[in-house]
Coordinates of C-alpha atoms in Angstrom, one line a residue:
Chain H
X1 CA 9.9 -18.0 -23.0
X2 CA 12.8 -15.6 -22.8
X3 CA 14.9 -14.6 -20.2
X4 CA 14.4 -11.0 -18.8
X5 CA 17.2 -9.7 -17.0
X6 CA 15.5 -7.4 -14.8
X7 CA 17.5 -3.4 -14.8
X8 CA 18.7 -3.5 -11.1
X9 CA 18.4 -0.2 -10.6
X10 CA 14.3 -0.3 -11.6
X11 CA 14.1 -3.1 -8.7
X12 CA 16.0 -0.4 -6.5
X13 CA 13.0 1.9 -6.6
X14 CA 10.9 0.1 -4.7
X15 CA 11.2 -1.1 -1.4
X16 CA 10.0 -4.1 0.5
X17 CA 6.7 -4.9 -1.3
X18 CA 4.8 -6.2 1.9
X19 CA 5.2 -6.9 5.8
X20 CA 7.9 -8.9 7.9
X21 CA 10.4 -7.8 10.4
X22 CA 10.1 -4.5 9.0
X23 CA 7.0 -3.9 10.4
X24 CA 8.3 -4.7 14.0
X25 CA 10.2 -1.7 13.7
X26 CA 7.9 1.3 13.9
X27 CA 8.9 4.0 13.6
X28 CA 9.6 6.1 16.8
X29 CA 7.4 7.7 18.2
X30 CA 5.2 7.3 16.1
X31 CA 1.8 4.4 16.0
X32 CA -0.9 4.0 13.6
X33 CA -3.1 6.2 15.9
X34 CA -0.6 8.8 15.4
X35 CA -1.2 9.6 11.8
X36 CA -3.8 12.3 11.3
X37 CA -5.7 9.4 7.8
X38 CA -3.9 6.2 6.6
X39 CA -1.4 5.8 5.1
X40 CA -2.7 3.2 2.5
X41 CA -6.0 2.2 1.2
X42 CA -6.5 -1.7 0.3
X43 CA -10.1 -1.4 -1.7
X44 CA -12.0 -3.7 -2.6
X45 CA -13.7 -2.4 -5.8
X46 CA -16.2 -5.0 -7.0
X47 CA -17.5 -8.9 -6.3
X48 CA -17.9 -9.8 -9.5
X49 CA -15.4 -12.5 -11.1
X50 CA -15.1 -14.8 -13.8
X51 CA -13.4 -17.7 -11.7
X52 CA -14.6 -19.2 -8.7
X53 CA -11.0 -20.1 -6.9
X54 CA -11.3 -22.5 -4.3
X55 CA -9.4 -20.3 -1.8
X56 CA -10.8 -16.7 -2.6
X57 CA -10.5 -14.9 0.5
X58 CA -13.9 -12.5 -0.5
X59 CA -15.6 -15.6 -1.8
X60 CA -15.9 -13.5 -5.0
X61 CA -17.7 -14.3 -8.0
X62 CA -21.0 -12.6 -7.9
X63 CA -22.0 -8.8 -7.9
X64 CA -23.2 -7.2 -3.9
X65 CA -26.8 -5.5 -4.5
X66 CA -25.3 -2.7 -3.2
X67 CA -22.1 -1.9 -4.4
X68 CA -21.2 1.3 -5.2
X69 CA -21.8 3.8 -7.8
X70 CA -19.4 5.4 -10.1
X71 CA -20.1 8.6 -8.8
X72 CA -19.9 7.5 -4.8
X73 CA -16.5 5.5 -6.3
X74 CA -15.2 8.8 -7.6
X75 CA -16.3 11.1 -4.2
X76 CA -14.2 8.0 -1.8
X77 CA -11.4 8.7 -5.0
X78 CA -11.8 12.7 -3.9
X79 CA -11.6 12.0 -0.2
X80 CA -8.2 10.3 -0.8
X81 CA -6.9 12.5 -2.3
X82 CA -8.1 15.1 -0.2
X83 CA -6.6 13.7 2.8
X84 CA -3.1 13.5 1.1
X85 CA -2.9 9.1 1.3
X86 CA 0.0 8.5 -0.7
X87 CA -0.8 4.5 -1.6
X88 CA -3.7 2.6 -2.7
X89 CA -4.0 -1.2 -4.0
X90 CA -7.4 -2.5 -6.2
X91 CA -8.6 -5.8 -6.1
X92 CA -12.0 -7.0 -6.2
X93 CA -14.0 -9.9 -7.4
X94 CA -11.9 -9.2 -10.4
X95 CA -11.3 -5.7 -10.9
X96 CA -11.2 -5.6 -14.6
X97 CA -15.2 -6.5 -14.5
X98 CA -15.6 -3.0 -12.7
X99 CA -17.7 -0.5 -15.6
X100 CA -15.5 2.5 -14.1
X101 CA -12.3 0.8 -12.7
X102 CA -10.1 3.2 -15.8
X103 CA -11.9 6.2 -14.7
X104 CA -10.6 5.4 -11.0
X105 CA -7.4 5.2 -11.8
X106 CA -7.1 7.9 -14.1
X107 CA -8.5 9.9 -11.1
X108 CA -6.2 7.9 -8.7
X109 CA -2.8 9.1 -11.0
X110 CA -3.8 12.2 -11.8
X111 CA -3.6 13.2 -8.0
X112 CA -0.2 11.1 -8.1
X113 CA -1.2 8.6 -5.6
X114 CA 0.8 5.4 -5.9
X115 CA -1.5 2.5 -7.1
X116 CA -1.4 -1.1 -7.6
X117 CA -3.5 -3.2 -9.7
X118 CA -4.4 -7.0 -8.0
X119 CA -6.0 -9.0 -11.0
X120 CA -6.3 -12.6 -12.2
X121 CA -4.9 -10.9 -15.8
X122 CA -7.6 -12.4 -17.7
X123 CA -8.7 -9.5 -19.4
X124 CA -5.3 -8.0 -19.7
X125 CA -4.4 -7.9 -23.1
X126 CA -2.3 -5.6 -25.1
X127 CA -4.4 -2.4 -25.3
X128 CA -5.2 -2.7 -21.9
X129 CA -1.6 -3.0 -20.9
X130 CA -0.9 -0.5 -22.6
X131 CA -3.5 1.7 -20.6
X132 CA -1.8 0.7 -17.8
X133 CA 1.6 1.7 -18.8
X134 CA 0.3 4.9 -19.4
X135 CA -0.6 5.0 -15.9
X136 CA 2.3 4.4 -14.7
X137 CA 1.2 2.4 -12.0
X138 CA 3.1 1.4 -9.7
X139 CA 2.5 -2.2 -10.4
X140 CA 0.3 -4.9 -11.3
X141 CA -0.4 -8.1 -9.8
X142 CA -0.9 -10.9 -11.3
X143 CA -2.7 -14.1 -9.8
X144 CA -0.2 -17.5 -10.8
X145 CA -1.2 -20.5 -9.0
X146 CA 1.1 -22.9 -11.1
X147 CA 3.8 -23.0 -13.0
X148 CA 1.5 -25.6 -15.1
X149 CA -2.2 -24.9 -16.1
X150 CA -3.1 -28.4 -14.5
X151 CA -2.0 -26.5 -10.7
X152 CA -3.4 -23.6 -11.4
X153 CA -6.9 -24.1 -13.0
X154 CA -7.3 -26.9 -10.1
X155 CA -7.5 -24.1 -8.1
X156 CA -8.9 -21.0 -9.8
X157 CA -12.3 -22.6 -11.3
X158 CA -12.7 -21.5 -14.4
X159 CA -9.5 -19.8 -15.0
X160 CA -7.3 -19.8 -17.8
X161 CA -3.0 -20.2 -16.9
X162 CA -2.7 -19.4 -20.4
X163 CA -4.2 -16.1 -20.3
X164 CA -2.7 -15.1 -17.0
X165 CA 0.8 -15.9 -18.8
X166 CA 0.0 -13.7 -21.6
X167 CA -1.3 -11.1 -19.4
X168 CA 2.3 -10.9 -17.3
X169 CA 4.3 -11.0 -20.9
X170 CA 1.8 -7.8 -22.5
X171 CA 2.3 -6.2 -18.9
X172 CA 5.9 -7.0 -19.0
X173 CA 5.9 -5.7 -22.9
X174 CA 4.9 -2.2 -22.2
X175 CA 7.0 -1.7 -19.5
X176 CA 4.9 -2.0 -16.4
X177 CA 6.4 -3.0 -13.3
X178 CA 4.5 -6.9 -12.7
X179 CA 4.3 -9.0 -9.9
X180 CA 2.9 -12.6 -9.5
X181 CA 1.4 -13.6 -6.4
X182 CA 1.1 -17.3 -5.5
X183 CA -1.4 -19.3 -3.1
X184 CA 0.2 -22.6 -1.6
X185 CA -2.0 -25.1 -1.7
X186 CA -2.2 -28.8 -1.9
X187 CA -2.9 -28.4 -4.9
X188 CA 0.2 -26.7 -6.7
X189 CA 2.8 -26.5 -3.5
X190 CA 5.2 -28.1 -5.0
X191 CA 5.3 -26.0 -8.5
X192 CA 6.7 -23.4 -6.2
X193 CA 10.0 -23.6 -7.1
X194 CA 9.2 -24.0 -10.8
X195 CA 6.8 -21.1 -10.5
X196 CA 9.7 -18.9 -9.2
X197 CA 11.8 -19.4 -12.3
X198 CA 8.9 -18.9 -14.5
X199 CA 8.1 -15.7 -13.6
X200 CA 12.1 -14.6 -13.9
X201 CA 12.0 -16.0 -17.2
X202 CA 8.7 -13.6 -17.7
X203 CA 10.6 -10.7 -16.5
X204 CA 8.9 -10.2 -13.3
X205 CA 10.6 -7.7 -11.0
X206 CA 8.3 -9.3 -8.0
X207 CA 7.5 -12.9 -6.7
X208 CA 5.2 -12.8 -3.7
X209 CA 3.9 -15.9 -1.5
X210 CA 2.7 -17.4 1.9
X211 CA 0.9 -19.0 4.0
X212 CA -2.8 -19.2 2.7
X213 CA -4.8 -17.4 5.1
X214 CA -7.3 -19.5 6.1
X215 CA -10.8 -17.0 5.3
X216 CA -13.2 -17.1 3.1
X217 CA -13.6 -19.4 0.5
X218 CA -10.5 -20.7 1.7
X219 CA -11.9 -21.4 5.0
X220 CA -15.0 -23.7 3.7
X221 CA -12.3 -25.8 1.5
X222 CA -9.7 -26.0 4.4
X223 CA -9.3 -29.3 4.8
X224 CA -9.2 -30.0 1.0
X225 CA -6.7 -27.1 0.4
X226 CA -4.5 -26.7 3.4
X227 CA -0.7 -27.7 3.1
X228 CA 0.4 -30.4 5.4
X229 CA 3.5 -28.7 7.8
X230 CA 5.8 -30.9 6.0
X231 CA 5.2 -29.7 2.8
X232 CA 4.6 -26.5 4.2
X233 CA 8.6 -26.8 5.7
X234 CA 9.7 -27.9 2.4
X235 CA 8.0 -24.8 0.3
X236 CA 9.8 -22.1 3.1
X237 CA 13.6 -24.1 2.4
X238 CA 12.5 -23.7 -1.5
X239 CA 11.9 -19.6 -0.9
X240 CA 14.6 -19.5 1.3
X241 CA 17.0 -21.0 -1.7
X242 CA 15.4 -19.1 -4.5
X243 CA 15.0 -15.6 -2.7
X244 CA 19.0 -15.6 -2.8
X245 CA 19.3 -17.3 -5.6
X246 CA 17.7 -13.9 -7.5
X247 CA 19.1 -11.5 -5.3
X248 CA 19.4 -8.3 -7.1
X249 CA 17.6 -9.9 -10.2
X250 CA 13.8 -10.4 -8.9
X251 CA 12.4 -9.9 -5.6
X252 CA 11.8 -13.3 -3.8
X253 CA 9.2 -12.0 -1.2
X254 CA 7.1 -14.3 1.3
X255 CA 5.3 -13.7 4.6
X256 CA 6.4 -16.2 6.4
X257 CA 3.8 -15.4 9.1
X258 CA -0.2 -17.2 9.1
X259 CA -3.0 -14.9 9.3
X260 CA -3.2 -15.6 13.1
X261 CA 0.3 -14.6 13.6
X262 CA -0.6 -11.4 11.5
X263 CA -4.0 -11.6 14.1
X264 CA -1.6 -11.0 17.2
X265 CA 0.4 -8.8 15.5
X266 CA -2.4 -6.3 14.6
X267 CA -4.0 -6.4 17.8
X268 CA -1.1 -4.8 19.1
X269 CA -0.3 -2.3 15.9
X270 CA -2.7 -2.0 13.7
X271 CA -1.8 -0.7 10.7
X272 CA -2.4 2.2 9.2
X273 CA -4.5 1.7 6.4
X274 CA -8.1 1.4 5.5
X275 CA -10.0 -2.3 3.8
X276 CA -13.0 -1.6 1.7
X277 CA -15.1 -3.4 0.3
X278 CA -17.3 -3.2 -2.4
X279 CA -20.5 -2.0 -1.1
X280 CA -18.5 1.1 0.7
X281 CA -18.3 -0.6 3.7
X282 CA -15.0 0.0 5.7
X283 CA -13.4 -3.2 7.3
X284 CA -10.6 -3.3 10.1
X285 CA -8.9 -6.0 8.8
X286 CA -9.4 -9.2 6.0
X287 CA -9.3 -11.8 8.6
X288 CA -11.9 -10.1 11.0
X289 CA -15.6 -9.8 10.4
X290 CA -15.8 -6.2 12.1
X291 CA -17.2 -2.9 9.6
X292 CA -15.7 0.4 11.3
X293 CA -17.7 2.2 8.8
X294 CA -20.0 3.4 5.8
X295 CA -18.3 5.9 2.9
X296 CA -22.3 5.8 1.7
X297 CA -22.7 7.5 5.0
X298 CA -20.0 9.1 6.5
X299 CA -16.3 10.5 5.3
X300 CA -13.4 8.5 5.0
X301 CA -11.9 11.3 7.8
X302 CA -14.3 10.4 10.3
X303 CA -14.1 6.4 9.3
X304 CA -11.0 6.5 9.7
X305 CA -11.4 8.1 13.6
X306 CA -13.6 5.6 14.3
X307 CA -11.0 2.1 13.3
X308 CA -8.6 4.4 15.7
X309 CA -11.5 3.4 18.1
X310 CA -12.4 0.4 16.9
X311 CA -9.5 -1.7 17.4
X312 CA -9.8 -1.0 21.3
X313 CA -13.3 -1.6 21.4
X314 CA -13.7 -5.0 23.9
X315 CA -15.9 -6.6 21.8
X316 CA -13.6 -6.9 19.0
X317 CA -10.8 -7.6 21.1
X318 CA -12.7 -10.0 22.6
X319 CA -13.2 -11.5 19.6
X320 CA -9.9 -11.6 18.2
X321 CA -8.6 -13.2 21.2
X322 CA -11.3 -15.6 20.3
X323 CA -10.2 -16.6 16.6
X324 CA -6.4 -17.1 17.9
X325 CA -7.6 -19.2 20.2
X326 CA -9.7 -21.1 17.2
X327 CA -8.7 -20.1 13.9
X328 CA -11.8 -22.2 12.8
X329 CA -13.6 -18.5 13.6
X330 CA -11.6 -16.9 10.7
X331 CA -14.8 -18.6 8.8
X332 CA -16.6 -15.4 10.2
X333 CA -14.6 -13.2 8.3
X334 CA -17.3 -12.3 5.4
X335 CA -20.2 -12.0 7.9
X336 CA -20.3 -8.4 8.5
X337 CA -20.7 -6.9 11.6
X338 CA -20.9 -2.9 12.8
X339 CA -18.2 -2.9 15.3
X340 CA -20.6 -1.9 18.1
X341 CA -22.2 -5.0 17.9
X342 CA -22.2 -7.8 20.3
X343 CA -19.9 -10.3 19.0
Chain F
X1 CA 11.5 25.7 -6.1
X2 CA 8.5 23.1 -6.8
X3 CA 8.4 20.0 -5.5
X4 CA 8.2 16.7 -7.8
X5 CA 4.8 15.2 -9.0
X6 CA 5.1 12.2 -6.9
X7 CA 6.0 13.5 -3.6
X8 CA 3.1 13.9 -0.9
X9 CA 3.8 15.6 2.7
X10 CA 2.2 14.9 5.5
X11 CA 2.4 16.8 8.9
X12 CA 1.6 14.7 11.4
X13 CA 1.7 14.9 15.3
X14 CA 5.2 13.3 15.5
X15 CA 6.8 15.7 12.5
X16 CA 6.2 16.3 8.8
X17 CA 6.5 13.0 6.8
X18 CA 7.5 13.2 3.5
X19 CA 6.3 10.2 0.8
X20 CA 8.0 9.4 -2.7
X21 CA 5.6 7.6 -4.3
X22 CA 7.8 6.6 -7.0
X23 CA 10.7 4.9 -5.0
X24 CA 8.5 4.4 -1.6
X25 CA 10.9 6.3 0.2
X26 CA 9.7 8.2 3.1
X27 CA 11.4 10.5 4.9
X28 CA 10.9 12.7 7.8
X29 CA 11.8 15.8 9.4
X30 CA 11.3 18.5 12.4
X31 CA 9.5 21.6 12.8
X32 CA 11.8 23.8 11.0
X33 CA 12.1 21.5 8.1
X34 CA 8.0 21.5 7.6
X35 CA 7.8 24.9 8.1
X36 CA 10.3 25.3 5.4
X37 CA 8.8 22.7 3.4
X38 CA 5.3 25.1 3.7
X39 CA 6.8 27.7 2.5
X40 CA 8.4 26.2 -0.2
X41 CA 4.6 24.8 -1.0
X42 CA 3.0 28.2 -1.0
X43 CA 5.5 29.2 -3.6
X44 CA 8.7 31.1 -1.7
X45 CA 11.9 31.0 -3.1
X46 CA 14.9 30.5 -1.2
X47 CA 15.4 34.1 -0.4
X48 CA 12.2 34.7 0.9
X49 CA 12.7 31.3 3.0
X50 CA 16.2 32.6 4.6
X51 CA 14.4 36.2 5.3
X52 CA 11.2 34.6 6.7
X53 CA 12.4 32.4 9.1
X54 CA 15.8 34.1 9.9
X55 CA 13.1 36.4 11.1
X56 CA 11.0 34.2 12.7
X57 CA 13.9 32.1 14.9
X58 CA 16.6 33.5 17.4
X59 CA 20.5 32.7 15.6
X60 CA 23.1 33.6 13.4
X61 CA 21.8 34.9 10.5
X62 CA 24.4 33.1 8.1
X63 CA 24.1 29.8 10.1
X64 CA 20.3 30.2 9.1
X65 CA 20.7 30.6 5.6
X66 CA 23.3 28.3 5.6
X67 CA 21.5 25.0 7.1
X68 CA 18.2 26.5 4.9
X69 CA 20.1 26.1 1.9
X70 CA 22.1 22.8 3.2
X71 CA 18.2 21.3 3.8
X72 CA 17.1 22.4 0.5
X73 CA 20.0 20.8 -1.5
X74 CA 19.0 17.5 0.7
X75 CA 15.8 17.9 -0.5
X76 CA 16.8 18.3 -3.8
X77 CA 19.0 15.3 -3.5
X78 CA 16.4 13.1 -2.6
X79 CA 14.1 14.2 -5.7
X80 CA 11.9 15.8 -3.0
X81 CA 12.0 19.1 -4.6
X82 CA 13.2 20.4 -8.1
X83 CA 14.1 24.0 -9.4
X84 CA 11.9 24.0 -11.6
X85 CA 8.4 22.0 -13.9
X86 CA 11.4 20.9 -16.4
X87 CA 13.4 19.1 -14.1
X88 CA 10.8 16.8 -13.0
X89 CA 11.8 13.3 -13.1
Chain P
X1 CA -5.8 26.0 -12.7
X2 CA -1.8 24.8 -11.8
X3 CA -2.3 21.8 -10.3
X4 CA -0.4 21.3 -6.7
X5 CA 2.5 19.2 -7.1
X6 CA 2.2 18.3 -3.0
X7 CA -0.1 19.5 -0.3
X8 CA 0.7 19.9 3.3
X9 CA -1.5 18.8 5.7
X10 CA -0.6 21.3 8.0
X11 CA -3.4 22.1 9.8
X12 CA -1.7 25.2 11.4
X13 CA -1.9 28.5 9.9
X14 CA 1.4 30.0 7.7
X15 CA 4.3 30.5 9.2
X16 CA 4.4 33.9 10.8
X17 CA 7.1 36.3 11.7
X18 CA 7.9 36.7 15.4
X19 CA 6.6 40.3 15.9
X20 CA 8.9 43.0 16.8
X21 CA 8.9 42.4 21.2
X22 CA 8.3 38.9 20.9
X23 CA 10.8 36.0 22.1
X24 CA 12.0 34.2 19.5
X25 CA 12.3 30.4 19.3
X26 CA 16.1 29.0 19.7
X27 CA 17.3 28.1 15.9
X28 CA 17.9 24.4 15.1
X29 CA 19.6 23.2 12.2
X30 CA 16.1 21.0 10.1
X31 CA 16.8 17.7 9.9
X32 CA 15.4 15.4 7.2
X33 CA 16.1 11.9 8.2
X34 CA 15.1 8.1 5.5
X35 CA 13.0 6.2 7.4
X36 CA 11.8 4.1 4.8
X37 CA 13.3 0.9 6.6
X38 CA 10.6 1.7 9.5
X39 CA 7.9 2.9 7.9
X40 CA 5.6 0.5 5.9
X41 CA 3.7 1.8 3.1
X42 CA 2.0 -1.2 2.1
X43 CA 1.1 -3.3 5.4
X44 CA 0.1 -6.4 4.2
X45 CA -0.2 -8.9 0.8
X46 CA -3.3 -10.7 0.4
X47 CA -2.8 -14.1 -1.4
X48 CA -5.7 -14.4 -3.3

């Protein structure tokens, strides 16, 4: 593989990729509840996957009955852009699978809304990075759970390392801005710092890990997948070395935080943005089981009123209290609830 | 004056926010500067921006045109705004 | 149709010029301040 020497002033352009201290600092005078729809849409567009990874956080791999159409895709597509939300990230299930996921994004650019692309790049090859270079996305994410194929198809059933690779180097090809994400597990911890180089060496602007969050999928296999502290101690000192080590080069980015930090944290400020999932439904937040709404039923304006509301209603509260107090709750995560439920 | 593709404004309750979407910069601003930012959206030119709101606000008339013209060189600094289609980046 | 290049969600009517009688609000210089260090965009990465 060759080395890329990334153009500095193209990592410049964006800034942090994701939260830490940053987010501490909110901006004065100013909280989630101020802002009139969210800032930033995380959406969920389809179930469906061709791997069955052992720590997928929407236990993927299968298609909801009742996911939605092209048409009510394209309408929640017109309500963004209505309301004037300047980011957006897709993921799925694997978003590639979706029939209309170009016809989204087509939609998404032409109204100049910042999106990002979360795939396991399996079905990225060179036409279809190409599509996405006309785009001009503002990334795409690749899923690399090893810097070996043993680590990472260990983990991602079913998957390929090989294609993944050869979905960063098209992506990287026709200029599109590519990031790798990577899960620590027991499984391929200690590739981390081998991982790092290789997606320098791939010309990656973006390297992004943490701690696994311990929900779905990842929840069930826990005990099978969860880093001991000690090697958990041992992967932070590696980022720690490796982030400065590519300073000004490629961004070294981890969330150093669990999900039950992030828990604690959201209780207090919850951000402004919106999780949806396949099916329409509007979550508050990965970790927590709890839908604030329907885009089937009601507009994303109004949805986004009622997780304003939501995140002070006492059963969910109540609840979140709960799961920091047991994180062995965060198994709850995929079973739904309307937040007016009893919890 | 237009403003480039990949900037989105926002007024919200604490003051118009103003998103690049290309470098994730975001910037923000006061009353004036959102009023002058919806005027420059429904198409006034500098001229009419002075005459508008030198009309509109109790000062100097010189030391309105002069901080309107400061703020749109800012904004045009900050790729917020461009003279014209052409110079978009 | 000329697309907009940016909307404003203003929710208040245009700007309107103080009529002639009416007192008119103090100037102050507009600021436009970067807060890009304090505002996040993109609140969270998934790691899946």
């Amino acid at each position: 593989m060759s080395i890329a020497v990334e153009d500095n002033n193209k990592l410049s352009r964006l800034t942090n990729p994701g939260p830490d201290e940053q987010l501490r600092a909110i901006l004065e005078g100013s909280s989630f509840d101020d802002y009139n729809s969210p800032l930033f849409i995380a959406w969920q567009i389809n179930a469906a996957c061709n791997l069955g990874c052992l720590h997928c956080c929407e236990e993927a791999g299968h298609s909801m009955p009742d996911e939605m159409t092209k048409s009510e895709a394209l309408d929640f597509c017109r309500q963004i852009a209505e309301l004037n939300i300047p980011y957006m990230a897709i993921s799925g299930g694997e978003p590639l699978l979706c029939p209309y996921i170009f016809d989204v994004c087509e939609f998404i650019r032409e109204n100049n809304i910042s999106l990002k692309i979360e795939t396991n790049g399996e079905f990225i090859d060179e036409k279809v990075a190409r599509r996405f270079a006309e785009l001009k996305l503002r990334s795409v994410q690749v899923s690399l759970d090893g810097a070996t194929a043993d680590a990472h198809e260990r983990l991602r059933v079913a998957g390929d390392w090989k294609k993944a690779i050869e979905a960063c180097e098209h992506l990287v090809n026709y200029g599109v801005n590519t990031e790798i994400v990577f899960v620590p597990t027991k499984f391929n911890i200690h590739e981390i710092g081998d991982a790092i180089d290789m997606a320098y060496s791939m010309g990656a602007y973006g390297f992004y890990t943490g701690k696994t969050m311990r929900i779905g999928r990842a929840a069930k296999n826990w005990d099978i997948l969860c880093p001991s502290e000690e090697e958990y101690e041992k992967f932070f000192d590696v980022l720690q070395k490796k982030t400065a080590a590519y300073e000004g080069k490629m961004k070294v980015y981890y969330y150093p935080y669990d999900v039950i930090e992030e828990l604690k944290y959201r209780l207090e400020a919850p951000s402004a943005s919106l999780l949806v999932v396949p099916n329409g439904k509007v979550k508050l937040i990965g970790p927590l089981p709890f839908i604030c709404g329907d885009l089937k039923k009601e507009s994303l304006s109004r949805i986004w009123e009622n997780y304003k509301k939501a995140w002070q209603n006492p059963a969910v509260v109540e609840f979140t209290k709960k799961v920091i107090a047991d994180p062995k709750l965060l198994a709850e995560s995929n079973n739904w609830r309307e937040v007016n439920s009893e919890s | 004056m237009n403003f480039t593709e990949h900037t989105k404004i926002r007024k919200e309750k604490f003051g118009t926010v103003v998103f690049d979407t290309l470098t994730e910069k975001i910037f923000i601003t006061d009353q004036i500067g959102g009023q002058i930012l919806q005027l420059i959206e429904q198409g006034k030119d500098l001229p009419e921006i002075v005459s508008t709101l030198g009309n509109s606000y109790d000062g100097d008339k010189k030391n309105i045109e002069k901080d309107i013209v400061e703020f749109t060189e800012q904004l045009k600094s900050s790729n917020i705004i461009c003279e014209s289609v052409q110079e978009q980046v | 149709m000329e697309k907009r290049q940016a909307e404003i969600n203003t929710g208040q009517s245009a700007v309107s010029q103080a009529k002639e009688g009416e007192v008119k609000k103090k100037w102050q210089k507009p600021k436009l301040e970067d807060v890009s260090g304090k505002v996040m965009a993109q609140p969270y990465i998934r790691f899946t």
